Amino acid sequence: MPSKLSEALKKELHETALRIVSPGKGILAADESVGSMGKRLAQVGVENSEENRRQFRQILFGADDRINSCIGGVIFFHETLYQYSDSGQSFAKMIRDRRIMIGVKVDKGVVPLPGTCGETTTQGLDGLSERCAQYKKDGAVFAKWRCVLKISDTNPSQLAISENANVLARYSSICQQHGIVPIIEPEILPDGDHDLKCCQSVTEQVLAAVYKAMSEHHVYLEGTLLKPNMVTAGHSCLTKYSPEEVAMATLTAIRRTVPPAVTGVAFLSGGQGEEEASIHLNAINNCPLPKPWTLTFSFGRALQASALRAWRGHKENEKAASEQFIRRAEINSLACQGKYTGDYAESGLQTYGSIYAY
Amino acid sequence: MTHQFPSLSPDQKKELSDIALKIVATGKGILAADESTGTMAKRLEKINVENTEENRRFFRDLLFSCDSSMANCVGGVIFFHETLYQKSDSGKLFPQVIKDKGIVVGIKVDKGTAGFNGTDGETTTQGLDGLSERCAQYKKDGCDFAKWRCVLKISDSCPSALAIAENANVLARYASICQQNGLVPIVEPEILPDGEHDLQRCQYVTEKVLAAVYKALSDHHVYLEGTLLKPNMVTPGHSCPKKFTPQEVAMATVSALRRTVPAAVPGICFLSGGQSEEEASVHLNAINQVPLHRPWKLTFSYGRALQASTLATWQGKPGNKAAAQEVFCTRAKINGLASKGEYKPSSSAGQASTQSLFTESYIY
């Protein structure tokens, strides 16, 4: 029986994971690739130049102290990890000085699985060990790798589920060797007209496969974080579900598949609007079922959309943009503690319904 | 592939969940009184009692007709088939005696182990044939839960991938069939303590086995909230030269469970295996004091560890019945306390050994 990780390394990984998801904190996913950033900037009429990308990240990373109690970690894209602020400070140092953990996206995007109906796996394992070692030297203490699955009549297939679970486990195993906490992201897209039940069923199957693979690859669960989709109906589903229904379906799925040893679950926002994502996160944290892990956020768009719109590429809008970001960070900090009331609380629609319906 | 075909209605789920929660209500555990005829022979032989149907009936009657306060620490009793249809001295069927005390009735449904070709003495467990019909009948006859035991062992070559996968699969099939018939399945993947392996090896194997079990349960669409787990505690092998404290056993056990058993499972009821009565209680108590979050109930499902002294007190003599019952109730109470982490062994030496040796920094 091989002993892979030393006690000291396990302790380091576990403590890092705990710090990222400390009470009231979540993750700012600022790791949009050049291509993804292009889409975001296009929406606000800004050219996708390296300088513009740097300017926008500077707004986020330079936000005032209010975000220190809301953000436990920032996920960087490779380019951003080596950029500097206007005053010559490295972004990495800026974040580290605020006692926020530095993470880095390490996957190299999706590639097709031949013989399937448009399904993919994710590449990036080649030389990953060496890259992790370098990122660790450069200040990163956690990493992120995104796999993508989708729901349709034929999908996700057994192959897509097992292949993506396996690659996530390989990636996790390699990261941990270097003292880097792997964030495991098996995103099931919300595209489609499937209902809430269907998404829940698929999410349970996918997560069960993910954790079986983690076991097979001897991944130290206490030193990992999970970044799953919330369980929601497909975008084109005609039935509308309340936040409580989304919360119940999500929490039930997680309780059936994610071992208690996993330190934290930080939901992705997917296509959800900023307010929708916060309300859902809040409902999840208020759901009357026991939760042995922290349940928080790892939001990209749901933290940045308003800030981007306020900025529109103009330096004079930086303060306003910063305020938008801070506001969203504070709201999500409340939501991940189940304390966000917003406008929604007034309507009194807070019954969670029967747990046996899930 | 993605479509879920519902296997249980919300009402069925509620029934199963309620039964499971009732069995592992705070301070309660399970009396495993399901020894087969052959196993009962071994127990009775130790006290020089003949293995007759009447002697088996008498002894079970001794246990079941204890004071109703036994229901404070016993949430469920597992029966062997024969016993389910026997009567107490008062003429009442045993399941009714148990139910009248507010205790849930369970039934062993497996048909023993069967060997695998090409392995080093490894086994799977049989009993799936006609299981659905048998479960339906047991439900009519008063049962609300079932038990199925698989066995794995640790050696240089064991457990093999085949043994792990096959036993996990058969446990999942059994569980699925039980739930269809309103019975809560107790899932028992016992890893035997035989061997010289240390605590870490047992922990490693337990984690692999349980991960496979829960993957199989997921694949078979088993409703976890309506199941219970009956695992071994994580202990060193019987012949391991190194000794480990109850706190070390507890930490290794809880760590293994936290890494593999989803929070949706309402309760984990440990088997006692070869442990003595006191050892089993002390270990259970330490498990319930581990400073890690434990989202499931952690209690007992003991056979020998509840009955050994009782049997020894009885000696097959009717005149010893009351004394034997007293011994049994004492043991049940102790384990009830242990399931809450409130058991304080009376000898001061015992107390010291449970408090002084906790190694806080060990990472399992």
PDB file of N, CA and C in Angstrom, chain A residues 1 7 10-11 152-158 161 197-198 201-202 204-205 208-209 212 215-216 218 220-222 252 255-257 259-261 292 356-358, chain B residues 1-4 9-10 13-14 17-18 200-201 204 207-208 211-212 215 218 223-225 255 257-264 293 295-296 361-364:
ATOM      1  N   MET A   1       0.846  -1.199   0.000  1.00  0.00           N
ATOM      2  CA  MET A   1       0.000   0.000   0.000  1.00  0.00           C
ATOM      3  C   MET A   1       0.875   1.241   0.000  1.00  0.00           C
ATOM      4  N   GLU A   7       2.283  13.584   5.795  1.00  0.00           N
ATOM      5  CA  GLU A   7       1.364  14.238   6.735  1.00  0.00           C
ATOM      6  C   GLU A   7       1.421  15.744   6.591  1.00  0.00           C
ATOM      7  N   LYS A  10      -0.441  16.875   3.509  1.00  0.00           N
ATOM      8  CA  LYS A  10      -1.887  16.771   3.705  1.00  0.00           C
ATOM      9  C   LYS A  10      -2.384  17.939   4.546  1.00  0.00           C
ATOM     10  N   LYS A  11      -1.653  18.234   5.609  1.00  0.00           N
ATOM     11  CA  LYS A  11      -2.038  19.330   6.501  1.00  0.00           C
ATOM     12  C   LYS A  11      -2.077  20.633   5.717  1.00  0.00           C
ATOM     13  N   SER A 152     -29.082  15.728 -22.793  1.00  0.00           N
ATOM     14  CA  SER A 152     -29.962  15.633 -23.950  1.00  0.00           C
ATOM     15  C   SER A 152     -30.521  14.221 -23.929  1.00  0.00           C
ATOM     16  N   ASP A 153     -31.217  13.829 -24.985  1.00  0.00           N
ATOM     17  CA  ASP A 153     -31.737  12.456 -25.022  1.00  0.00           C
ATOM     18  C   ASP A 153     -30.626  11.429 -24.930  1.00  0.00           C
ATOM     19  N   THR A 154     -29.479  11.752 -25.505  1.00  0.00           N
ATOM     20  CA  THR A 154     -28.386  10.774 -25.538  1.00  0.00           C
ATOM     21  C   THR A 154     -27.288  11.073 -24.522  1.00  0.00           C
ATOM     22  N   ASN A 155     -27.317  12.277 -23.964  1.00  0.00           N
ATOM     23  CA  ASN A 155     -26.187  12.710 -23.131  1.00  0.00           C
ATOM     24  C   ASN A 155     -26.603  13.019 -21.703  1.00  0.00           C
ATOM     25  N   PRO A 156     -25.649  12.935 -20.723  1.00  0.00           N
ATOM     26  CA  PRO A 156     -24.271  12.529 -20.978  1.00  0.00           C
ATOM     27  C   PRO A 156     -24.127  11.018 -21.124  1.00  0.00           C
ATOM     28  N   SER A 157     -23.242  10.581 -21.980  1.00  0.00           N
ATOM     29  CA  SER A 157     -23.032   9.150 -22.186  1.00  0.00           C
ATOM     30  C   SER A 157     -22.137   8.606 -21.083  1.00  0.00           C
ATOM     31  N   GLN A 158     -22.128   7.281 -20.981  1.00  0.00           N
ATOM     32  CA  GLN A 158     -21.282   6.626 -19.978  1.00  0.00           C
ATOM     33  C   GLN A 158     -19.829   7.024 -20.196  1.00  0.00           C
ATOM     34  N   ILE A 161     -19.094  10.609 -18.996  1.00  0.00           N
ATOM     35  CA  ILE A 161     -19.056  10.656 -17.536  1.00  0.00           C
ATOM     36  C   ILE A 161     -17.758  10.060 -17.012  1.00  0.00           C
ATOM     37  N   LYS A 197     -35.800  17.620 -12.067  1.00  0.00           N
ATOM     38  CA  LYS A 197     -35.544  16.227 -11.679  1.00  0.00           C
ATOM     39  C   LYS A 197     -34.455  15.601 -12.534  1.00  0.00           C
ATOM     40  N   CYS A 198     -34.530  15.909 -13.826  1.00  0.00           N
ATOM     41  CA  CYS A 198     -33.570  15.321 -14.755  1.00  0.00           C
ATOM     42  C   CYS A 198     -32.165  15.814 -14.429  1.00  0.00           C
ATOM     43  N   SER A 201     -30.900  14.084 -11.326  1.00  0.00           N
ATOM     44  CA  SER A 201     -30.493  12.704 -11.585  1.00  0.00           C
ATOM     45  C   SER A 201     -29.117  12.653 -12.259  1.00  0.00           C
ATOM     46  N   VAL A 202     -28.934  13.505 -13.266  1.00  0.00           N
ATOM     47  CA  VAL A 202     -27.652  13.529 -13.972  1.00  0.00           C
ATOM     48  C   VAL A 202     -26.533  14.003 -13.050  1.00  0.00           C
ATOM     49  N   GLU A 204     -26.326  13.686  -9.866  1.00  0.00           N
ATOM     50  CA  GLU A 204     -25.980  12.605  -8.934  1.00  0.00           C
ATOM     51  C   GLU A 204     -25.099  11.563  -9.612  1.00  0.00           C
ATOM     52  N   GLN A 205     -25.445  11.209 -10.842  1.00  0.00           N
ATOM     53  CA  GLN A 205     -24.642  10.203 -11.553  1.00  0.00           C
ATOM     54  C   GLN A 205     -23.227  10.707 -11.793  1.00  0.00           C
ATOM     55  N   ALA A 208     -21.234  10.970  -8.486  1.00  0.00           N
ATOM     56  CA  ALA A 208     -20.875   9.636  -7.973  1.00  0.00           C
ATOM     57  C   ALA A 208     -19.651   9.114  -8.732  1.00  0.00           C
ATOM     58  N   ALA A 209     -19.645   9.323 -10.052  1.00  0.00           N
ATOM     59  CA  ALA A 209     -18.508   8.869 -10.861  1.00  0.00           C
ATOM     60  C   ALA A 209     -17.248   9.658 -10.507  1.00  0.00           C
ATOM     61  N   LYS A 212     -15.883   8.352  -7.220  1.00  0.00           N
ATOM     62  CA  LYS A 212     -15.298   7.011  -7.372  1.00  0.00           C
ATOM     63  C   LYS A 212     -13.916   7.142  -8.003  1.00  0.00           C
ATOM     64  N   SER A 215     -11.381   8.289  -5.539  1.00  0.00           N
ATOM     65  CA  SER A 215     -10.943   7.186  -4.682  1.00  0.00           C
ATOM     66  C   SER A 215      -9.915   6.329  -5.403  1.00  0.00           C
ATOM     67  N   GLU A 216     -10.196   6.010  -6.647  1.00  0.00           N
ATOM     68  CA  GLU A 216      -9.278   5.161  -7.411  1.00  0.00           C
ATOM     69  C   GLU A 216      -7.911   5.808  -7.583  1.00  0.00           C
ATOM     70  N   HIS A 218      -6.550   7.833  -5.470  1.00  0.00           N
ATOM     71  CA  HIS A 218      -5.999   8.121  -4.142  1.00  0.00           C
ATOM     72  C   HIS A 218      -5.905   9.612  -3.839  1.00  0.00           C
ATOM     73  N   TYR A 220      -6.633  12.963  -1.910  1.00  0.00           N
ATOM     74  CA  TYR A 220      -6.885  13.302  -0.500  1.00  0.00           C
ATOM     75  C   TYR A 220      -8.038  14.298  -0.454  1.00  0.00           C
ATOM     76  N   LEU A 221      -9.236  13.802  -0.184  1.00  0.00           N
ATOM     77  CA  LEU A 221     -10.443  14.620  -0.315  1.00  0.00           C
ATOM     78  C   LEU A 221     -10.465  15.869   0.549  1.00  0.00           C
ATOM     79  N   GLU A 222      -9.867  15.771   1.745  1.00  0.00           N
ATOM     80  CA  GLU A 222      -9.881  16.938   2.636  1.00  0.00           C
ATOM     81  C   GLU A 222      -9.116  18.100   2.015  1.00  0.00           C
ATOM     82  N   THR A 252     -29.840  17.938  -2.014  1.00  0.00           N
ATOM     83  CA  THR A 252     -30.087  16.494  -1.992  1.00  0.00           C
ATOM     84  C   THR A 252     -29.051  15.762  -2.842  1.00  0.00           C
ATOM     85  N   ARG A 255     -25.680  15.825  -1.072  1.00  0.00           N
ATOM     86  CA  ARG A 255     -25.665  14.954   0.111  1.00  0.00           C
ATOM     87  C   ARG A 255     -25.567  13.482  -0.269  1.00  0.00           C
ATOM     88  N   ARG A 256     -26.054  13.158  -1.473  1.00  0.00           N
ATOM     89  CA  ARG A 256     -26.026  11.747  -1.877  1.00  0.00           C
ATOM     90  C   ARG A 256     -24.711  11.341  -2.510  1.00  0.00           C
ATOM     91  N   THR A 257     -23.848  12.291  -2.797  1.00  0.00           N
ATOM     92  CA  THR A 257     -22.664  11.940  -3.580  1.00  0.00           C
ATOM     93  C   THR A 257     -21.341  12.499  -3.076  1.00  0.00           C
ATOM     94  N   PRO A 259     -18.643  13.119  -0.423  1.00  0.00           N
ATOM     95  CA  PRO A 259     -18.284  12.670   0.921  1.00  0.00           C
ATOM     96  C   PRO A 259     -18.078  13.842   1.877  1.00  0.00           C
ATOM     97  N   PRO A 260     -18.449  13.654   3.144  1.00  0.00           N
ATOM     98  CA  PRO A 260     -18.269  14.713   4.139  1.00  0.00           C
ATOM     99  C   PRO A 260     -16.837  15.217   4.263  1.00  0.00           C
ATOM    100  N   ALA A 261     -15.868  14.382   3.868  1.00  0.00           N
ATOM    101  CA  ALA A 261     -14.468  14.791   3.996  1.00  0.00           C
ATOM    102  C   ALA A 261     -14.099  15.946   3.067  1.00  0.00           C
ATOM    103  N   PRO A 292     -22.534  18.886   5.773  1.00  0.00           N
ATOM    104  CA  PRO A 292     -21.225  18.703   6.410  1.00  0.00           C
ATOM    105  C   PRO A 292     -20.076  19.457   5.740  1.00  0.00           C
ATOM    106  N   TYR A 356     -38.995  14.254   0.357  1.00  0.00           N
ATOM    107  CA  TYR A 356     -39.145  12.940  -0.289  1.00  0.00           C
ATOM    108  C   TYR A 356     -39.477  13.063  -1.763  1.00  0.00           C
ATOM    109  N   ALA A 357     -39.681  14.315  -2.205  1.00  0.00           N
ATOM    110  CA  ALA A 357     -40.003  14.514  -3.613  1.00  0.00           C
ATOM    111  C   ALA A 357     -38.737  14.592  -4.459  1.00  0.00           C
ATOM    112  N   TYR A 358     -37.556  14.497  -3.806  1.00  0.00           N
ATOM    113  CA  TYR A 358     -36.308  14.676  -4.548  1.00  0.00           C
ATOM    114  C   TYR A 358     -35.542  13.377  -4.687  1.00  0.00           C
TER     115      TYR A 358
ATOM    116  N   MET B   1     -30.300   7.372 -21.358  1.00  0.00           N
ATOM    117  CA  MET B   1     -29.166   7.371 -20.412  1.00  0.00           C
ATOM    118  C   MET B   1     -29.382   8.410 -19.315  1.00  0.00           C
ATOM    119  N   THR B   2     -29.913   9.553 -19.713  1.00  0.00           N
ATOM    120  CA  THR B   2     -30.038  10.603 -18.709  1.00  0.00           C
ATOM    121  C   THR B   2     -31.392  10.590 -18.044  1.00  0.00           C
ATOM    122  N   HIS B   3     -32.327   9.842 -18.613  1.00  0.00           N
ATOM    123  CA  HIS B   3     -33.657   9.913 -18.047  1.00  0.00           C
ATOM    124  C   HIS B   3     -33.765   9.082 -16.789  1.00  0.00           C
ATOM    125  N   GLN B   4     -34.384   9.688 -15.799  1.00  0.00           N
ATOM    126  CA  GLN B   4     -34.542   8.983 -14.544  1.00  0.00           C
ATOM    127  C   GLN B   4     -35.896   8.304 -14.559  1.00  0.00           C
ATOM    128  N   SER B   9     -41.802   5.907  -5.062  1.00  0.00           N
ATOM    129  CA  SER B   9     -42.659   7.092  -4.955  1.00  0.00           C
ATOM    130  C   SER B   9     -42.234   7.880  -3.716  1.00  0.00           C
ATOM    131  N   PRO B  10     -42.641   9.158  -3.636  1.00  0.00           N
ATOM    132  CA  PRO B  10     -42.331   9.931  -2.425  1.00  0.00           C
ATOM    133  C   PRO B  10     -42.819   9.248  -1.147  1.00  0.00           C
ATOM    134  N   LYS B  13     -40.446   6.495  -0.289  1.00  0.00           N
ATOM    135  CA  LYS B  13     -39.200   7.058   0.246  1.00  0.00           C
ATOM    136  C   LYS B  13     -39.384   7.469   1.693  1.00  0.00           C
ATOM    137  N   LYS B  14     -40.512   8.124   1.968  1.00  0.00           N
ATOM    138  CA  LYS B  14     -40.759   8.580   3.343  1.00  0.00           C
ATOM    139  C   LYS B  14     -40.815   7.402   4.297  1.00  0.00           C
ATOM    140  N   SER B  17     -37.285   6.095   4.842  1.00  0.00           N
ATOM    141  CA  SER B  17     -36.504   7.050   5.626  1.00  0.00           C
ATOM    142  C   SER B  17     -36.938   7.044   7.093  1.00  0.00           C
ATOM    143  N   ASP B  18     -38.258   7.011   7.325  1.00  0.00           N
ATOM    144  CA  ASP B  18     -38.762   6.996   8.705  1.00  0.00           C
ATOM    145  C   ASP B  18     -38.303   5.752   9.447  1.00  0.00           C
ATOM    146  N   GLN B 200      -3.352   1.356   9.391  1.00  0.00           N
ATOM    147  CA  GLN B 200      -3.395   2.113   8.136  1.00  0.00           C
ATOM    148  C   GLN B 200      -3.860   1.259   6.971  1.00  0.00           C
ATOM    149  N   ARG B 201      -3.405   0.006   6.943  1.00  0.00           N
ATOM    150  CA  ARG B 201      -3.782  -0.876   5.843  1.00  0.00           C
ATOM    151  C   ARG B 201      -5.286  -1.119   5.881  1.00  0.00           C
ATOM    152  N   TYR B 204      -7.064   1.950   4.619  1.00  0.00           N
ATOM    153  CA  TYR B 204      -6.950   2.058   3.163  1.00  0.00           C
ATOM    154  C   TYR B 204      -7.939   1.122   2.466  1.00  0.00           C
ATOM    155  N   GLU B 207     -11.576   2.189   2.939  1.00  0.00           N
ATOM    156  CA  GLU B 207     -11.931   3.304   2.058  1.00  0.00           C
ATOM    157  C   GLU B 207     -12.205   2.825   0.640  1.00  0.00           C
ATOM    158  N   LYS B 208     -11.395   1.913   0.144  1.00  0.00           N
ATOM    159  CA  LYS B 208     -11.599   1.417  -1.226  1.00  0.00           C
ATOM    160  C   LYS B 208     -12.904   0.637  -1.331  1.00  0.00           C
ATOM    161  N   ALA B 211     -15.951   2.993  -1.034  1.00  0.00           N
ATOM    162  CA  ALA B 211     -16.113   3.814  -2.243  1.00  0.00           C
ATOM    163  C   ALA B 211     -16.802   2.983  -3.318  1.00  0.00           C
ATOM    164  N   ALA B 212     -16.395   1.715  -3.437  1.00  0.00           N
ATOM    165  CA  ALA B 212     -17.006   0.837  -4.434  1.00  0.00           C
ATOM    166  C   ALA B 212     -18.466   0.561  -4.082  1.00  0.00           C
ATOM    167  N   LYS B 215     -20.564   3.619  -4.957  1.00  0.00           N
ATOM    168  CA  LYS B 215     -20.694   3.789  -6.406  1.00  0.00           C
ATOM    169  C   LYS B 215     -21.725   2.798  -6.944  1.00  0.00           C
ATOM    170  N   SER B 218     -25.185   3.897  -6.106  1.00  0.00           N
ATOM    171  CA  SER B 218     -25.596   4.958  -7.017  1.00  0.00           C
ATOM    172  C   SER B 218     -26.007   4.371  -8.365  1.00  0.00           C
ATOM    173  N   TYR B 223     -31.965   4.394  -2.889  1.00  0.00           N
ATOM    174  CA  TYR B 223     -32.325   5.617  -2.147  1.00  0.00           C
ATOM    175  C   TYR B 223     -31.547   5.614  -0.832  1.00  0.00           C
ATOM    176  N   LEU B 224     -30.454   6.346  -0.793  1.00  0.00           N
ATOM    177  CA  LEU B 224     -29.541   6.282   0.347  1.00  0.00           C
ATOM    178  C   LEU B 224     -30.174   6.652   1.678  1.00  0.00           C
ATOM    179  N   GLU B 225     -31.116   7.593   1.638  1.00  0.00           N
ATOM    180  CA  GLU B 225     -31.749   8.035   2.889  1.00  0.00           C
ATOM    181  C   GLU B 225     -32.552   6.900   3.528  1.00  0.00           C
ATOM    182  N   SER B 255     -12.380   8.830   9.861  1.00  0.00           N
ATOM    183  CA  SER B 255     -11.766   9.390   8.644  1.00  0.00           C
ATOM    184  C   SER B 255     -12.183   8.599   7.412  1.00  0.00           C
ATOM    185  N   LEU B 257     -14.820   6.764   7.000  1.00  0.00           N
ATOM    186  CA  LEU B 257     -16.241   6.951   6.709  1.00  0.00           C
ATOM    187  C   LEU B 257     -16.519   8.321   6.105  1.00  0.00           C
ATOM    188  N   ARG B 258     -15.845   9.335   6.621  1.00  0.00           N
ATOM    189  CA  ARG B 258     -16.048  10.686   6.080  1.00  0.00           C
ATOM    190  C   ARG B 258     -15.635  10.774   4.622  1.00  0.00           C
ATOM    191  N   ARG B 259     -14.685   9.919   4.228  1.00  0.00           N
ATOM    192  CA  ARG B 259     -14.197   9.976   2.853  1.00  0.00           C
ATOM    193  C   ARG B 259     -15.051   9.175   1.893  1.00  0.00           C
ATOM    194  N   THR B 260     -15.995   8.423   2.391  1.00  0.00           N
ATOM    195  CA  THR B 260     -16.704   7.502   1.512  1.00  0.00           C
ATOM    196  C   THR B 260     -18.210   7.438   1.682  1.00  0.00           C
ATOM    197  N   VAL B 261     -18.732   7.717   2.863  1.00  0.00           N
ATOM    198  CA  VAL B 261     -20.164   7.531   3.096  1.00  0.00           C
ATOM    199  C   VAL B 261     -20.890   8.856   2.983  1.00  0.00           C
ATOM    200  N   PRO B 262     -21.752   8.995   1.967  1.00  0.00           N
ATOM    201  CA  PRO B 262     -22.453  10.261   1.780  1.00  0.00           C
ATOM    202  C   PRO B 262     -23.298  10.643   2.991  1.00  0.00           C
ATOM    203  N   ALA B 263     -23.449  11.931   3.200  1.00  0.00           N
ATOM    204  CA  ALA B 263     -24.221  12.444   4.336  1.00  0.00           C
ATOM    205  C   ALA B 263     -25.679  12.008   4.292  1.00  0.00           C
ATOM    206  N   ALA B 264     -26.165  11.637   3.116  1.00  0.00           N
ATOM    207  CA  ALA B 264     -27.557  11.231   2.994  1.00  0.00           C
ATOM    208  C   ALA B 264     -27.853   9.934   3.753  1.00  0.00           C
ATOM    209  N   HIS B 293     -16.534  16.378  12.046  1.00  0.00           N
ATOM    210  CA  HIS B 293     -17.971  16.396  11.806  1.00  0.00           C
ATOM    211  C   HIS B 293     -18.465  15.043  11.299  1.00  0.00           C
ATOM    212  N   PRO B 295     -21.849  13.402  10.005  1.00  0.00           N
ATOM    213  CA  PRO B 295     -23.233  13.714   9.638  1.00  0.00           C
ATOM    214  C   PRO B 295     -24.209  12.553   9.770  1.00  0.00           C
ATOM    215  N   TRP B 296     -23.730  11.343  10.078  1.00  0.00           N
ATOM    216  CA  TRP B 296     -24.631  10.210  10.246  1.00  0.00           C
ATOM    217  C   TRP B 296     -24.585   9.778  11.716  1.00  0.00           C
ATOM    218  N   SER B 361      -2.278  15.316  16.299  1.00  0.00           N
ATOM    219  CA  SER B 361      -1.698  15.759  15.045  1.00  0.00           C
ATOM    220  C   SER B 361      -1.656  14.693  13.972  1.00  0.00           C
ATOM    221  N   TYR B 362      -2.015  13.467  14.301  1.00  0.00           N
ATOM    222  CA  TYR B 362      -1.890  12.427  13.290  1.00  0.00           C
ATOM    223  C   TYR B 362      -2.897  12.650  12.181  1.00  0.00           C
ATOM    224  N   ILE B 363      -2.400  12.678  10.967  1.00  0.00           N
ATOM    225  CA  ILE B 363      -3.293  12.878   9.833  1.00  0.00           C
ATOM    226  C   ILE B 363      -3.522  11.537   9.165  1.00  0.00           C
ATOM    227  N   TYR B 364      -4.769  11.132   9.100  1.00  0.00           N
ATOM    228  CA  TYR B 364      -5.074   9.784   8.621  1.00  0.00           C
ATOM    229  C   TYR B 364      -5.233   9.750   7.104  1.00  0.00           C
TER     230      TYR B 364
END
